[in-house]
Amino acid sequence: VTAVAPGGAGANLLVRVSSASGPDVVTVPAPNDLRFSGVWSPGGGWKACSCTLQLPWGITPAALAPWSHVAVIDRRSGRTVWYGRLTDPGLTPSTSGTGYALAAEGGQTHADGWKTSYILVDRDPDHWGAVGDYPGSQQSNEQGAFSVHPSDYMGVASGWALTESIAAGTGANGGITSSWQYIDGNFERIIGSALVNITEPSMTFEVLLATATSGGYQEMVTQQFVSGSQWNFDVYRGVGLWPSGDPVAAGGYLRIGHTSGTLTFTSAVKSYIGNVVVIHPRYRWDGSDAGAWASPALTTAGLVEDLVGRGFSGYVEYDPGRLAATATDLVPSASWLEGVSAREVLDYATQWSPHLWWEVGAPGPTRRPVLALGSWNDPPRYVIAPGQGKVELSGGAGSIANECIVYYQSGTFGKSVIKRTTRVGVNVQFLSDAGITRSMQIDITGDGIMSGDDANARGFAALAQSALGRTTGKVTITGPIFDRTVGRMVEPWELRGGCTAVIPDARTSYSRSTSLATATADDSAAVFRVTGTDYDASTNSCALTLDGGALSLIGRVRDETTPRRYEVGNVRR
Amino acid sequence: VVQIVDGVGGAVLLDLNSGSVLLGQRSNVKLGDVDLGKIDRPVQWTSQTSTAAPDDLVSRQITAPIVAVCASPDAAAAFVASLHRLVQSPFVLKIQRHGGTVPVWLRCWPSAPRFDTQVAGAGVPTNVVIGTLQADTEPYAIGARVDVAAATVTQDPTSAGAFTLDVNGVTGDSLTPAVLRFSTDVVSNVVDQMMVAVRRRGTPSAIATTSLVVQAESGSSAVIAGGTPAPTLSTFTGDATFSGASGGGGVRATFPSGALNGSPGFAVTVTPSLSGVEAPGQYHVLARVRRSGGAAGQPLLLWTSVGPAVLRESYVSGGADTRVVDLGIVQVPIGQPPFMAAPEGPRTAISAAIKLQVYKQWAGAGVVDVDWIGLVPADQDCGMLTVDSPAPGTGLTVVVDGYDAGTRIYSADPYGGGSPVAQGATAVSWIGGPPRLRPGNNRLWLITGLGAGVVRAPSVSFPTAVSYWPRYRWLG
């Protein structure tokens, strides 16, 4: 066995830059100023890489151009330890040689660039427009009168209703109606509930949809009302007049009105429509139809697989084996009519499955970087024994709270918005031991109308975030350490985030609980999430960011990596 | 011998120690000491073989005093002029010690030789010039190229010499990059990927392919309980596409059709016979797998359990249905540091059992066959040669250049004499560490069939030639 002093970066790592389209490749031993990083909270994987190449004067390879592939390769195994795209070739020519200060972004940059606009499950009352066919007042407001719709996979009653007050009076056939039009077409199933406060046999409720074969709006289902009794509708292909061979409806109306004779009320009528869920077409990861009309429940796995099947697979490689088996959390709604990036969708998935992270990693057999969803709840990957790494932990107590005031939007009334607050509390051992109540506040009024239960859930989530991610810290590794997941010693450049590490040097009270449930009691293991890595070739060291390194309180800092929006100047016509 | 030459192994341009030109004070020809390139961190001892890569050296200087006795003062001026001309751009110096037989070449950076300005004076005639040539050089001196004759690399792991190519008796004193050459359409004209790895510590020849690779049919296999529809397992023989058992065979899992419930799958467990002092290290786990019937083109989830470690890889949908799949990297011995941290300790190890679990990912019938499961060293240099589309034409040579980790295609072997023509090489690439050779003995592994474009029968073989230039920290 040869035992030689550890080598420089170039002895073990190669930097390979290959043109985005074409055969040009530059491979050099890693320069000593090589640095690369990754971030796994809430996701992304490899983030940035920089180094300076010195090439002979006059050598300007075509590969050193924007959007070339950049890979840092462990030459011992041929494995890629960092992958991304060249964003800045940083050319500095001089007669003594040509310098290239390369700056690259990890494969996750594709998640910013890929954007589309779509809806999977829509529960947003703003997406229903009052048609205004009768001079009443239409609004969406808080309405607790509905019980749960039996077909709603979330099993919660809606916190809002599309409401119309119809003044007392007389109307001819069809003259007294309350109509609401859906903002978008191409849905596969629509469920909801309707209610009126009068008993009038000629008042009926109708779901009008346009399908390919109907050629126009058609009354798919019709129901006559009895006062005060909730009627649940659930319409999809093969139900009512919806032809079973027609997969999608192109547009929709919900209408309450009277359909025969002349109607006279002596007092005002109020109509309510709630529990409305619109299920849109959904893809499997391979681009085939997922049959959302038959199985409408949307899970985080379904959300991600739809994203892949919808077209993100053109940038990343994905197979169902790359998805943590626990991505089964239900997602109540997913609707991005205004457009959304793949990063935002993936981050959204981790909001509903906070035990997951996502990454765009090294290219797989298809040469596209591999998209994967991993779990924080796996057993600790690294055990950093005293002396194996430089541990720096600090603070975090200042951001712990055990009570949260949630400011949210509960409905609309006419053109005004109804905002409310709710207050939730959890038991945080630190604070209850000290007899202190510390409150934080979040403002989620920008997230649309939601029920009080949803607002409470967001408050709990924010408190859990603050309590779990409480320590700011990092540990710097300079030599090989044992990776318990792959069962071998790994070098600093091989360290990955998206896992947990046990740091016996730390007091147990500094770390988070190993269970990521809302319980935040101390469980006597100093286990930290490794949320980021930063490798520095000049010292052959890798700094692991421990949870809390980026405190993410909802409403303050949402993501460590900000979704990128492109700024364009105003176009004058 | 001290000569300025036209490249390594090239013609003499100016001889600095012959005829009328002498090295004045020959004992003063100084080649500066080499220094290790340093990185800024505390020295940390590790017996981890993977870090046993040497430091890079940094540049050094050579100093040569020169005395030229020329035919006339004008000839002296012409000599100095030609020396200036030759060294004002990067130049190559050939050096051979007096009485020695091994020349080395030093690649030098531009320099300005210094000469006494002897306009006229007592004692020294003006046809004699005295001076010094001093230049920065590369840290390593380069020896003459060594061409290792092309040898055939076979791909049937039941034969002892399969996959391997030995490069023995390498001279020099430092690691040196190798240039691999494949003058065969089997490599240049077939869409495929080839893994190339090297073992160069200890006694590389002690690691035989037969100790690394195990036929699936000689391991144990079992259905993994839980998921449905569960496969039925069998072994088969007489299949020339597979290696081993009576004309080629393996383990077959036949999945019935039916809705996917849980994770139906099967496991094949093999134990490589790898053991001894050469065993510790890190290895790629490879498995040769075929999917057919309804399984063709469908994704498989391949989990590899070695001791406590579980490596998760996907056999992605699409591409060739018979393929060698890279399942990840394991360490021997598994699950613990490879050596005792104490200054002395046992240094032998054995391979743990490798359990390959194959899970179905699609609803429907299908057949999955496993040919063999094996290890390939992955802790010195390892990389992958990829041919994405057949080279334009036949009879071409694919070259993997260890100096720039690049690939090239020529009309013939560039070191086989003649003047081959470089071809466009738009669809050939190399990713990873090209093999470096240490002085002494080295063993290369070359395994084809990892790509998505072709089915490689075990009978396939191809010639592989290796060339290298010995590297010297001192002289030859």
PDB file of C-alpha atoms in Angstrom, chain A residues 1-12 14 16 22-23 25-30 32 73-80 285 317-322 365-367 378 387-388 478-480 482 484-491 493-494 537-540, chain B residues 38-41 44-46 48-56 193 201 282 284 299 301 309-311 313-317 323 326 328-331 334-339 347 361 378-382 386 388 404-405 425-426 429-434 436:
ATOM      1  CA  VAL A   1       0.000   0.000   0.000  1.00  0.00           C
ATOM      2  CA  THR A   2       1.359   3.321  -1.057  1.00  0.00           C
ATOM      3  CA  ALA A   3       0.971   6.039   1.494  1.00  0.00           C
ATOM      4  CA  VAL A   4       1.866   9.434   0.190  1.00  0.00           C
ATOM      5  CA  ALA A   5       1.100  12.881   1.521  1.00  0.00           C
ATOM      6  CA  PRO A   6      -2.275  14.106   0.321  1.00  0.00           C
ATOM      7  CA  GLY A   7      -2.162  15.625  -3.085  1.00  0.00           C
ATOM      8  CA  GLY A   8      -3.277  18.962  -4.423  1.00  0.00           C
ATOM      9  CA  ALA A   9      -6.667  19.376  -5.974  1.00  0.00           C
ATOM     10  CA  GLY A  10      -5.332  18.817  -9.452  1.00  0.00           C
ATOM     11  CA  ALA A  11      -4.054  15.374  -8.564  1.00  0.00           C
ATOM     12  CA  ASN A  12      -7.572  14.166  -7.857  1.00  0.00           C
ATOM     13  CA  LEU A  14     -10.445  17.509 -13.186  1.00  0.00           C
ATOM     14  CA  ARG A  16     -14.139  19.494 -17.770  1.00  0.00           C
ATOM     15  CA  GLY A  22     -20.599  20.440 -30.403  1.00  0.00           C
ATOM     16  CA  PRO A  23     -17.541  18.384 -29.809  1.00  0.00           C
ATOM     17  CA  VAL A  25     -13.957  19.916 -24.767  1.00  0.00           C
ATOM     18  CA  VAL A  26     -11.402  21.393 -22.404  1.00  0.00           C
ATOM     19  CA  THR A  27     -10.248  19.225 -19.523  1.00  0.00           C
ATOM     20  CA  VAL A  28      -7.661  20.480 -17.083  1.00  0.00           C
ATOM     21  CA  PRO A  29      -6.461  19.423 -13.650  1.00  0.00           C
ATOM     22  CA  ALA A  30      -8.461  21.396 -11.121  1.00  0.00           C
ATOM     23  CA  ASN A  32      -6.189  25.489  -6.765  1.00  0.00           C
ATOM     24  CA  ILE A  73     -14.736  15.097 -12.050  1.00  0.00           C
ATOM     25  CA  ASP A  74     -13.138  12.881  -9.469  1.00  0.00           C
ATOM     26  CA  ARG A  75     -10.501  11.308 -11.620  1.00  0.00           C
ATOM     27  CA  ARG A  76     -10.105   8.316  -9.337  1.00  0.00           C
ATOM     28  CA  SER A  77     -13.581   7.044 -10.043  1.00  0.00           C
ATOM     29  CA  GLY A  78     -14.654   9.028 -13.083  1.00  0.00           C
ATOM     30  CA  ARG A  79     -17.611  10.314 -11.097  1.00  0.00           C
ATOM     31  CA  THR A  80     -18.931  13.811 -11.474  1.00  0.00           C
ATOM     32  CA  TRP A 285     -43.425  11.433 -15.537  1.00  0.00           C
ATOM     33  CA  GLU A 317     -33.395  12.977 -16.518  1.00  0.00           C
ATOM     34  CA  TYR A 318     -35.986  11.364 -14.315  1.00  0.00           C
ATOM     35  CA  ASP A 319     -37.222   7.908 -13.493  1.00  0.00           C
ATOM     36  CA  PRO A 320     -39.707   7.101 -10.746  1.00  0.00           C
ATOM     37  CA  GLY A 321     -36.909   5.519  -8.735  1.00  0.00           C
ATOM     38  CA  ARG A 322     -35.472   8.984  -8.162  1.00  0.00           C
ATOM     39  CA  PRO A 365     -27.153   7.875 -18.859  1.00  0.00           C
ATOM     40  CA  THR A 366     -29.245  10.234 -20.985  1.00  0.00           C
ATOM     41  CA  ARG A 367     -26.596  12.985 -20.441  1.00  0.00           C
ATOM     42  CA  ASP A 378     -33.128   8.985   6.362  1.00  0.00           C
ATOM     43  CA  GLY A 387     -11.388  16.298  15.652  1.00  0.00           C
ATOM     44  CA  GLN A 388     -12.604  15.337  12.207  1.00  0.00           C
ATOM     45  CA  THR A 478     -10.543  18.613   5.672  1.00  0.00           C
ATOM     46  CA  GLY A 479      -9.951  14.901   5.415  1.00  0.00           C
ATOM     47  CA  PRO A 480     -11.748  11.716   4.474  1.00  0.00           C
ATOM     48  CA  PHE A 482     -17.028   7.964   6.730  1.00  0.00           C
ATOM     49  CA  ARG A 484     -22.715   5.813   6.316  1.00  0.00           C
ATOM     50  CA  THR A 485     -25.070   5.837   3.360  1.00  0.00           C
ATOM     51  CA  VAL A 486     -22.616   4.449   0.845  1.00  0.00           C
ATOM     52  CA  GLY A 487     -20.501   2.631   3.412  1.00  0.00           C
ATOM     53  CA  ARG A 488     -17.152   4.078   2.483  1.00  0.00           C
ATOM     54  CA  MET A 489     -14.693   6.801   3.270  1.00  0.00           C
ATOM     55  CA  VAL A 490     -15.343   9.897   1.203  1.00  0.00           C
ATOM     56  CA  GLU A 491     -13.147  12.871   0.406  1.00  0.00           C
ATOM     57  CA  TRP A 493     -15.197  17.036  -2.439  1.00  0.00           C
ATOM     58  CA  GLU A 494     -17.591  14.103  -2.331  1.00  0.00           C
ATOM     59  CA  ALA A 537      -9.742  23.279  -3.405  1.00  0.00           C
ATOM     60  CA  SER A 538      -7.036  25.580  -2.060  1.00  0.00           C
ATOM     61  CA  THR A 539      -7.446  23.993   1.352  1.00  0.00           C
ATOM     62  CA  ASN A 540      -9.155  20.808   0.173  1.00  0.00           C
TER      63      ASN A 540
ATOM     64  CA  LYS B  38       1.767  22.941  -1.733  1.00  0.00           C
ATOM     65  CA  ILE B  39      -1.723  23.530  -0.669  1.00  0.00           C
ATOM     66  CA  ASP B  40      -2.513  25.578   2.327  1.00  0.00           C
ATOM     67  CA  ARG B  41      -3.675  23.278   5.056  1.00  0.00           C
ATOM     68  CA  GLN B  44      -3.000  15.248   7.891  1.00  0.00           C
ATOM     69  CA  TRP B  45      -1.799  11.705   7.656  1.00  0.00           C
ATOM     70  CA  THR B  46      -4.071   9.233   6.025  1.00  0.00           C
ATOM     71  CA  GLN B  48      -6.590   6.060   2.766  1.00  0.00           C
ATOM     72  CA  THR B  49      -5.363   4.795  -0.572  1.00  0.00           C
ATOM     73  CA  SER B  50      -7.575   7.117  -2.486  1.00  0.00           C
ATOM     74  CA  THR B  51      -5.547  10.105  -1.441  1.00  0.00           C
ATOM     75  CA  ALA B  52      -2.341   8.384  -2.358  1.00  0.00           C
ATOM     76  CA  ALA B  53      -1.971  10.614  -5.355  1.00  0.00           C
ATOM     77  CA  PRO B  54       1.306  12.482  -5.425  1.00  0.00           C
ATOM     78  CA  ASP B  55       1.532  16.208  -5.196  1.00  0.00           C
ATOM     79  CA  ASP B  56       1.947  18.157  -8.346  1.00  0.00           C
ATOM     80  CA  GLN B 193     -19.458   3.377 -23.675  1.00  0.00           C
ATOM     81  CA  ARG B 201      -0.274   0.156  -6.372  1.00  0.00           C
ATOM     82  CA  GLN B 282     -12.816   1.454  -3.752  1.00  0.00           C
ATOM     83  CA  HIS B 284     -17.323   0.446  -9.089  1.00  0.00           C
ATOM     84  CA  PRO B 299     -37.127   1.605 -16.215  1.00  0.00           C
ATOM     85  CA  LEU B 301     -34.767   0.392 -10.037  1.00  0.00           C
ATOM     86  CA  ALA B 309     -24.615   0.388   2.395  1.00  0.00           C
ATOM     87  CA  VAL B 310     -27.412   0.669  -0.107  1.00  0.00           C
ATOM     88  CA  LEU B 311     -26.661   2.276  -3.449  1.00  0.00           C
ATOM     89  CA  GLU B 313     -29.402   3.588  -9.179  1.00  0.00           C
ATOM     90  CA  SER B 314     -31.877   3.553 -12.025  1.00  0.00           C
ATOM     91  CA  TYR B 315     -31.639   1.577 -15.230  1.00  0.00           C
ATOM     92  CA  VAL B 316     -33.364   4.350 -17.093  1.00  0.00           C
ATOM     93  CA  SER B 317     -35.988   3.763 -19.704  1.00  0.00           C
ATOM     94  CA  ARG B 323     -26.238  -3.333 -20.885  1.00  0.00           C
ATOM     95  CA  ASP B 326     -22.744   1.130 -13.183  1.00  0.00           C
ATOM     96  CA  GLY B 328     -22.126   3.012  -7.777  1.00  0.00           C
ATOM     97  CA  ILE B 329     -18.982   2.790  -5.732  1.00  0.00           C
ATOM     98  CA  VAL B 330     -18.305   0.499  -2.814  1.00  0.00           C
ATOM     99  CA  GLN B 331     -15.344   0.082  -0.584  1.00  0.00           C
ATOM    100  CA  ILE B 334     -17.218  -2.446   3.347  1.00  0.00           C
ATOM    101  CA  GLY B 335     -18.572  -0.302   6.128  1.00  0.00           C
ATOM    102  CA  GLN B 336     -15.373   0.636   7.884  1.00  0.00           C
ATOM    103  CA  PRO B 337     -12.281   2.646   7.185  1.00  0.00           C
ATOM    104  CA  PRO B 338     -10.097   0.545   4.918  1.00  0.00           C
ATOM    105  CA  PHE B 339      -7.133   0.532   7.257  1.00  0.00           C
ATOM    106  CA  ARG B 347      -3.866  -4.634   5.767  1.00  0.00           C
ATOM    107  CA  GLN B 361     -41.308   0.128 -12.167  1.00  0.00           C
ATOM    108  CA  ALA B 378     -12.262   3.034  -8.820  1.00  0.00           C
ATOM    109  CA  ASP B 379      -9.692   4.699  -6.640  1.00  0.00           C
ATOM    110  CA  GLN B 380      -6.775   5.603  -8.863  1.00  0.00           C
ATOM    111  CA  ASP B 381      -7.884   6.626 -12.326  1.00  0.00           C
ATOM    112  CA  CYS B 382     -11.139   5.716 -13.940  1.00  0.00           C
ATOM    113  CA  THR B 386     -18.201   7.355 -25.122  1.00  0.00           C
ATOM    114  CA  ASP B 388     -22.118   8.690 -29.560  1.00  0.00           C
ATOM    115  CA  ASP B 404      -5.618  16.586 -21.877  1.00  0.00           C
ATOM    116  CA  ALA B 405      -8.196  13.892 -21.159  1.00  0.00           C
ATOM    117  CA  ALA B 425     -14.187  13.547 -33.802  1.00  0.00           C
ATOM    118  CA  THR B 426     -17.505  15.095 -33.042  1.00  0.00           C
ATOM    119  CA  SER B 429     -15.719  11.872 -25.747  1.00  0.00           C
ATOM    120  CA  TRP B 430     -13.989  10.963 -22.561  1.00  0.00           C
ATOM    121  CA  ILE B 431     -15.216  11.751 -19.081  1.00  0.00           C
ATOM    122  CA  GLY B 432     -13.149  10.919 -16.057  1.00  0.00           C
ATOM    123  CA  GLY B 433      -9.518  10.387 -15.177  1.00  0.00           C
ATOM    124  CA  PRO B 434      -7.471   8.944 -18.045  1.00  0.00           C
ATOM    125  CA  ARG B 436      -1.753   7.358 -15.428  1.00  0.00           C
TER     126      ARG B 436
END
